[in-house]
mmCIF file of C-alpha atoms in Angstrom:
data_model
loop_
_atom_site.group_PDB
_atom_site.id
_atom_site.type_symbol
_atom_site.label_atom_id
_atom_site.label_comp_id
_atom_site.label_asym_id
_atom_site.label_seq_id
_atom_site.Cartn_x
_atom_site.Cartn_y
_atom_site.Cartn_z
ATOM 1 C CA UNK A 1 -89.425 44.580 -7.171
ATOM 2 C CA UNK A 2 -91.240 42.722 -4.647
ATOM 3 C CA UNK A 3 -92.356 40.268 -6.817
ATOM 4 C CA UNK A 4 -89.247 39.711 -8.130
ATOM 5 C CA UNK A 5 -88.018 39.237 -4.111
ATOM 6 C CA UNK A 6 -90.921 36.620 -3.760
ATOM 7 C CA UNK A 7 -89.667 34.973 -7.020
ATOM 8 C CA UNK A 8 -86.245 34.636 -5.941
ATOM 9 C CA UNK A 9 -87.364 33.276 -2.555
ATOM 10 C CA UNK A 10 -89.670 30.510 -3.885
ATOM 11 C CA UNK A 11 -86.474 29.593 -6.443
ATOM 12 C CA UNK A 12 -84.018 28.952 -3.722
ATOM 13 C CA UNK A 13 -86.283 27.363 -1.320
ATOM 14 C CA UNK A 14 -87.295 25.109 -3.915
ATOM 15 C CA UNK A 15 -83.957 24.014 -4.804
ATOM 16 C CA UNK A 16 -83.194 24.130 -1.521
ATOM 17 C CA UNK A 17 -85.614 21.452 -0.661
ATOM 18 C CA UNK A 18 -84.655 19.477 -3.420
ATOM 19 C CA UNK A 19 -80.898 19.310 -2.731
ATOM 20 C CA UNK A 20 -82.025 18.523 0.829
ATOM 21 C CA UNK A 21 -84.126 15.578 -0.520
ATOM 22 C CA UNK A 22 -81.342 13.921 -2.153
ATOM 23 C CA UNK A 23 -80.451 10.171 -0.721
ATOM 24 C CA UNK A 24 -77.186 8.179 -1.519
ATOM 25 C CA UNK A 25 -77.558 4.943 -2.998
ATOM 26 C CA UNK A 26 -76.751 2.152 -0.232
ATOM 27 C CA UNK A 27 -75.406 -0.016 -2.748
ATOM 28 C CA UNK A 28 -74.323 0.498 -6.543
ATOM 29 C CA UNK A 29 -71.740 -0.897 -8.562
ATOM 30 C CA UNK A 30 -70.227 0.500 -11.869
ATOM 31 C CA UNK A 31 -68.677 -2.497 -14.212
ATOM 32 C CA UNK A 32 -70.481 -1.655 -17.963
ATOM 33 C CA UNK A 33 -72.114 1.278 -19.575
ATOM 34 C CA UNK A 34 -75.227 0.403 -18.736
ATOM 35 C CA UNK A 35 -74.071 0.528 -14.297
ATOM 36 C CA UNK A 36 -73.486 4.312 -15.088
ATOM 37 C CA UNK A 37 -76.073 4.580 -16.945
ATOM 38 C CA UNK A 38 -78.845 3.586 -14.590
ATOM 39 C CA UNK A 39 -77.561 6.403 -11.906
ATOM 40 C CA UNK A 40 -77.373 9.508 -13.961
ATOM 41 C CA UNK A 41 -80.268 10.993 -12.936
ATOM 42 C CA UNK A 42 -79.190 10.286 -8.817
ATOM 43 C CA UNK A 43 -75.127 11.566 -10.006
ATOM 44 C CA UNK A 44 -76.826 14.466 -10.968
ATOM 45 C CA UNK A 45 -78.517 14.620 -7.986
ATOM 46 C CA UNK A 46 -75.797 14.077 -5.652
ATOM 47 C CA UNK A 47 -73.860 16.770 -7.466
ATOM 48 C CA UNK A 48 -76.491 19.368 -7.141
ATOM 49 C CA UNK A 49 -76.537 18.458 -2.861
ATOM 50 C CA UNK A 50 -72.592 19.025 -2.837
ATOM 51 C CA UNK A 51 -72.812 22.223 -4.741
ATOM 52 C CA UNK A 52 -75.626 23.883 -2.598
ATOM 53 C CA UNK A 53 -74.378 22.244 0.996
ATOM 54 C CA UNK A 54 -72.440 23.836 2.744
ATOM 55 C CA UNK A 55 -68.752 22.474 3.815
ATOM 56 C CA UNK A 56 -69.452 21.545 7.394
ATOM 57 C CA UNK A 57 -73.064 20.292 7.302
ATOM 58 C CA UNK A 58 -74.349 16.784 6.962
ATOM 59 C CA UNK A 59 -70.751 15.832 7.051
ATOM 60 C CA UNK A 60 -71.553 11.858 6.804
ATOM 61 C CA UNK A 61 -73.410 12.498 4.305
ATOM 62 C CA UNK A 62 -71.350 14.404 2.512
ATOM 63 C CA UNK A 63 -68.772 11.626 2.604
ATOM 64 C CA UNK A 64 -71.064 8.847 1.434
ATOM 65 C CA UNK A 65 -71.911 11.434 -1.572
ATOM 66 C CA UNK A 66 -68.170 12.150 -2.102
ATOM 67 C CA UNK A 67 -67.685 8.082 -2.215
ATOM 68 C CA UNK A 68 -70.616 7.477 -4.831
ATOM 69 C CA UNK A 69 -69.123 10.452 -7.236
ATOM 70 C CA UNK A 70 -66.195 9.210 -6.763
ATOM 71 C CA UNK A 71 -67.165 5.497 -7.935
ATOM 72 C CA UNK A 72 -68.956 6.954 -10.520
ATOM 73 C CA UNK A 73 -66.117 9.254 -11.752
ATOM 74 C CA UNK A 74 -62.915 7.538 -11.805
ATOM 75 C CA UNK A 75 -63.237 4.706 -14.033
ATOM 76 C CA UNK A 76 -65.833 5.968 -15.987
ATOM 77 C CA UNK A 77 -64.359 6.906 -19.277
ATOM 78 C CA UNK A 78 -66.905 8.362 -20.664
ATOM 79 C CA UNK A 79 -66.470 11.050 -17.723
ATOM 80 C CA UNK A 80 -63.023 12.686 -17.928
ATOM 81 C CA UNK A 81 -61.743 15.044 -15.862
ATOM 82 C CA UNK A 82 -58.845 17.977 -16.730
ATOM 83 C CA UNK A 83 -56.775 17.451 -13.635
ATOM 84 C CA UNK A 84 -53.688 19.459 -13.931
ATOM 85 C CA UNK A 85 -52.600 20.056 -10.126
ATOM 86 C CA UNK A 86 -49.754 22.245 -11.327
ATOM 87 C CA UNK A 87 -51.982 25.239 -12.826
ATOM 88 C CA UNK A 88 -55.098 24.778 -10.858
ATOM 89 C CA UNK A 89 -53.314 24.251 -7.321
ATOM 90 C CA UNK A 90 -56.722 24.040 -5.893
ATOM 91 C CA UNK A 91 -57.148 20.689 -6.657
ATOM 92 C CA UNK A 92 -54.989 19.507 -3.920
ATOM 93 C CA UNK A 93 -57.487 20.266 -1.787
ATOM 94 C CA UNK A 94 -60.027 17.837 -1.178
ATOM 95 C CA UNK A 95 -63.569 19.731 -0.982
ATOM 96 C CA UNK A 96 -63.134 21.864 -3.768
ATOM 97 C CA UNK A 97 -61.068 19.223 -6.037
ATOM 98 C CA UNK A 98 -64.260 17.389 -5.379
ATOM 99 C CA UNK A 99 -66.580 20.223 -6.498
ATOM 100 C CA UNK A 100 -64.655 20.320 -9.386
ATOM 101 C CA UNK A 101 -64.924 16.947 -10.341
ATOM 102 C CA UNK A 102 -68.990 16.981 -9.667
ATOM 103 C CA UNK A 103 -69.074 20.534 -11.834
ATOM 104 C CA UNK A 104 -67.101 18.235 -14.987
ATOM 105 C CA UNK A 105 -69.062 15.003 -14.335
ATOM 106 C CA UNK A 106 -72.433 17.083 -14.456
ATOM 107 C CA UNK A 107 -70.853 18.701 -17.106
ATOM 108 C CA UNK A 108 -70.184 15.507 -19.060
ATOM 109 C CA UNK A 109 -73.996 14.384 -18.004
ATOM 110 C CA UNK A 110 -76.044 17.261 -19.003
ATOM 111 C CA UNK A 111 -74.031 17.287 -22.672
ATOM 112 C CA UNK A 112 -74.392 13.530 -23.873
ATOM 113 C CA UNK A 113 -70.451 12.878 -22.589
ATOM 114 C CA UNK A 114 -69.107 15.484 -25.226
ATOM 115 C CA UNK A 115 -66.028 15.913 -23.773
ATOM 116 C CA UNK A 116 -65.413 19.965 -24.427
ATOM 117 C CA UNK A 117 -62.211 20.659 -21.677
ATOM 118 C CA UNK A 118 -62.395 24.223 -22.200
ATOM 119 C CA UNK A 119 -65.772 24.749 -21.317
ATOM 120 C CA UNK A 120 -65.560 22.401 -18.707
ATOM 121 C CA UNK A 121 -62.834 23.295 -16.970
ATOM 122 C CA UNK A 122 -63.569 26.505 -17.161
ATOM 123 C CA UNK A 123 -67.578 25.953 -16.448
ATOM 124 C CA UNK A 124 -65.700 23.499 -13.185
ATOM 125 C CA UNK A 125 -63.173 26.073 -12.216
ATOM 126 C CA UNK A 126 -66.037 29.160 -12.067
ATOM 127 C CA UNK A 127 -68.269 26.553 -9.461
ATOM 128 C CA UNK A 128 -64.842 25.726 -7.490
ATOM 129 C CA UNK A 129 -64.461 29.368 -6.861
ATOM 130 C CA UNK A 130 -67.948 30.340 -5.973
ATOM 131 C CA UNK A 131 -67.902 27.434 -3.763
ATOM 132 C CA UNK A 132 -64.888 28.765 -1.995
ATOM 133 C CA UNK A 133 -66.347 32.000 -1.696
ATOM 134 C CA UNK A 134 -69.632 30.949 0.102
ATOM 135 C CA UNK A 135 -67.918 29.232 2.680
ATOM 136 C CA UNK A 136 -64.534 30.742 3.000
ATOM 137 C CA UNK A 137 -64.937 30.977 6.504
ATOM 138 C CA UNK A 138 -65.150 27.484 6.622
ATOM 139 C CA UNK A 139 -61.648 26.834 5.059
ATOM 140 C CA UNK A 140 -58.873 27.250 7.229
ATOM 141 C CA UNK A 141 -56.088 27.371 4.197
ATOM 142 C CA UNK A 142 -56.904 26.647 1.028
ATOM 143 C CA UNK A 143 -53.993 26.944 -1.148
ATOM 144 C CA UNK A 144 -54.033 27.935 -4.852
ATOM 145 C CA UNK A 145 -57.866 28.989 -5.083
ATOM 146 C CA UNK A 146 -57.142 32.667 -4.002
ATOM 147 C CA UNK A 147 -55.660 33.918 -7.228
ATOM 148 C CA UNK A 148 -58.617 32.314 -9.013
ATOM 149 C CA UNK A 149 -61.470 33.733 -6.684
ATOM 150 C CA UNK A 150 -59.262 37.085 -7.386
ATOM 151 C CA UNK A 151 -59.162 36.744 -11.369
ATOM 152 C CA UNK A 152 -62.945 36.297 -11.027
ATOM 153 C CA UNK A 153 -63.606 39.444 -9.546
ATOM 154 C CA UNK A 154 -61.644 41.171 -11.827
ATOM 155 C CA UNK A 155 -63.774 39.170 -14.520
ATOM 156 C CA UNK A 156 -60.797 37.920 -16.147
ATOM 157 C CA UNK A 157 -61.436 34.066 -14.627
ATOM 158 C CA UNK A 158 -62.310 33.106 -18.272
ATOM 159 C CA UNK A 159 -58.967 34.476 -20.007
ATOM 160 C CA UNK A 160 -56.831 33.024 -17.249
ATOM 161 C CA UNK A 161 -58.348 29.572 -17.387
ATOM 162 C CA UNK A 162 -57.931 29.214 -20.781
ATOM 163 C CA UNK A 163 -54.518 30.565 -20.338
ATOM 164 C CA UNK A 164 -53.449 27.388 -18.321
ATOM 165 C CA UNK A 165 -54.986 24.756 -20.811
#
């Protein structure tokens, strides 16, 4: 047991450390294949920092990361996020619309840009709500997410997902 404490330790402090270590680009520009290409590796990157900081630390930061996945996202059309604000409400709001978008985009990354919604959204939609749930506190309202964070506890997140595609 303790070594599997000591394990589990030396895991999150690494990846602690390396979301920490994560630097946004002061320039970039995406125009061809090859512009998004050549920032993959930092995209993944600067989705892995917004997933494991929390909501109201390194807020600068966190807005200068928000602007380069957002460059990187919305006109890339290889990258093609399932945004339906009518049956995932959560997406109106702006920090975990944007977790959502880094889960898909990493998504999109990590599988060679095959576009599978399902899994994505659903894959998106399980990070969204874990996100909410580590720092719920730090949310004042956050419309829509609670009846997903309360399908996931159930374990019936997956079934109601795919209900709504």
């Amino acid at each position: 047991m303790k070594k599997l404490s000591l394990f589990l330790f030396a895991l999150l402090f690494v990846s602690l450390s390396f979301a920490q270590s994560f630097n946004v680009p002061k320039t970039y520009e995406f125009k061809t294949d090859a512009d998004y290409d050549k920032y993959e590796n930092q995209i993944l990157e600067c989705v892995d920092w917004l997933i494991a900081t929390p909501i109201n630390q390194n807020i600068r930061k966190r807005e200068s990361a928000i602007s380069f996945l957002a460059a990187y996202s919305v006109n890339n059309e290889r990258v093609n996020p399932y945004l339906n604000k009518t049956d995932f409400p959560f997406l109106l709001n702006g920090d975990l619309g944007v977790i959502y978008v880094a889960s898909w985009t990493k998504s999109c990354l990590t599988q060679n840009y095959v576009n599978n919604k399902a899994e994505f959204t659903l894959r998106a939609t399980n990070q969204v709500v874990d996100y909410y749930n580590s720092n719920k506190k730090k949310f004042k309202k956050a419309k829509g997410i609670k009846i997903f964070a309360e399908e996931k506890q159930k374990g019936t997140l997956d079934s109601f997902v795919k209900s709504k595609l």
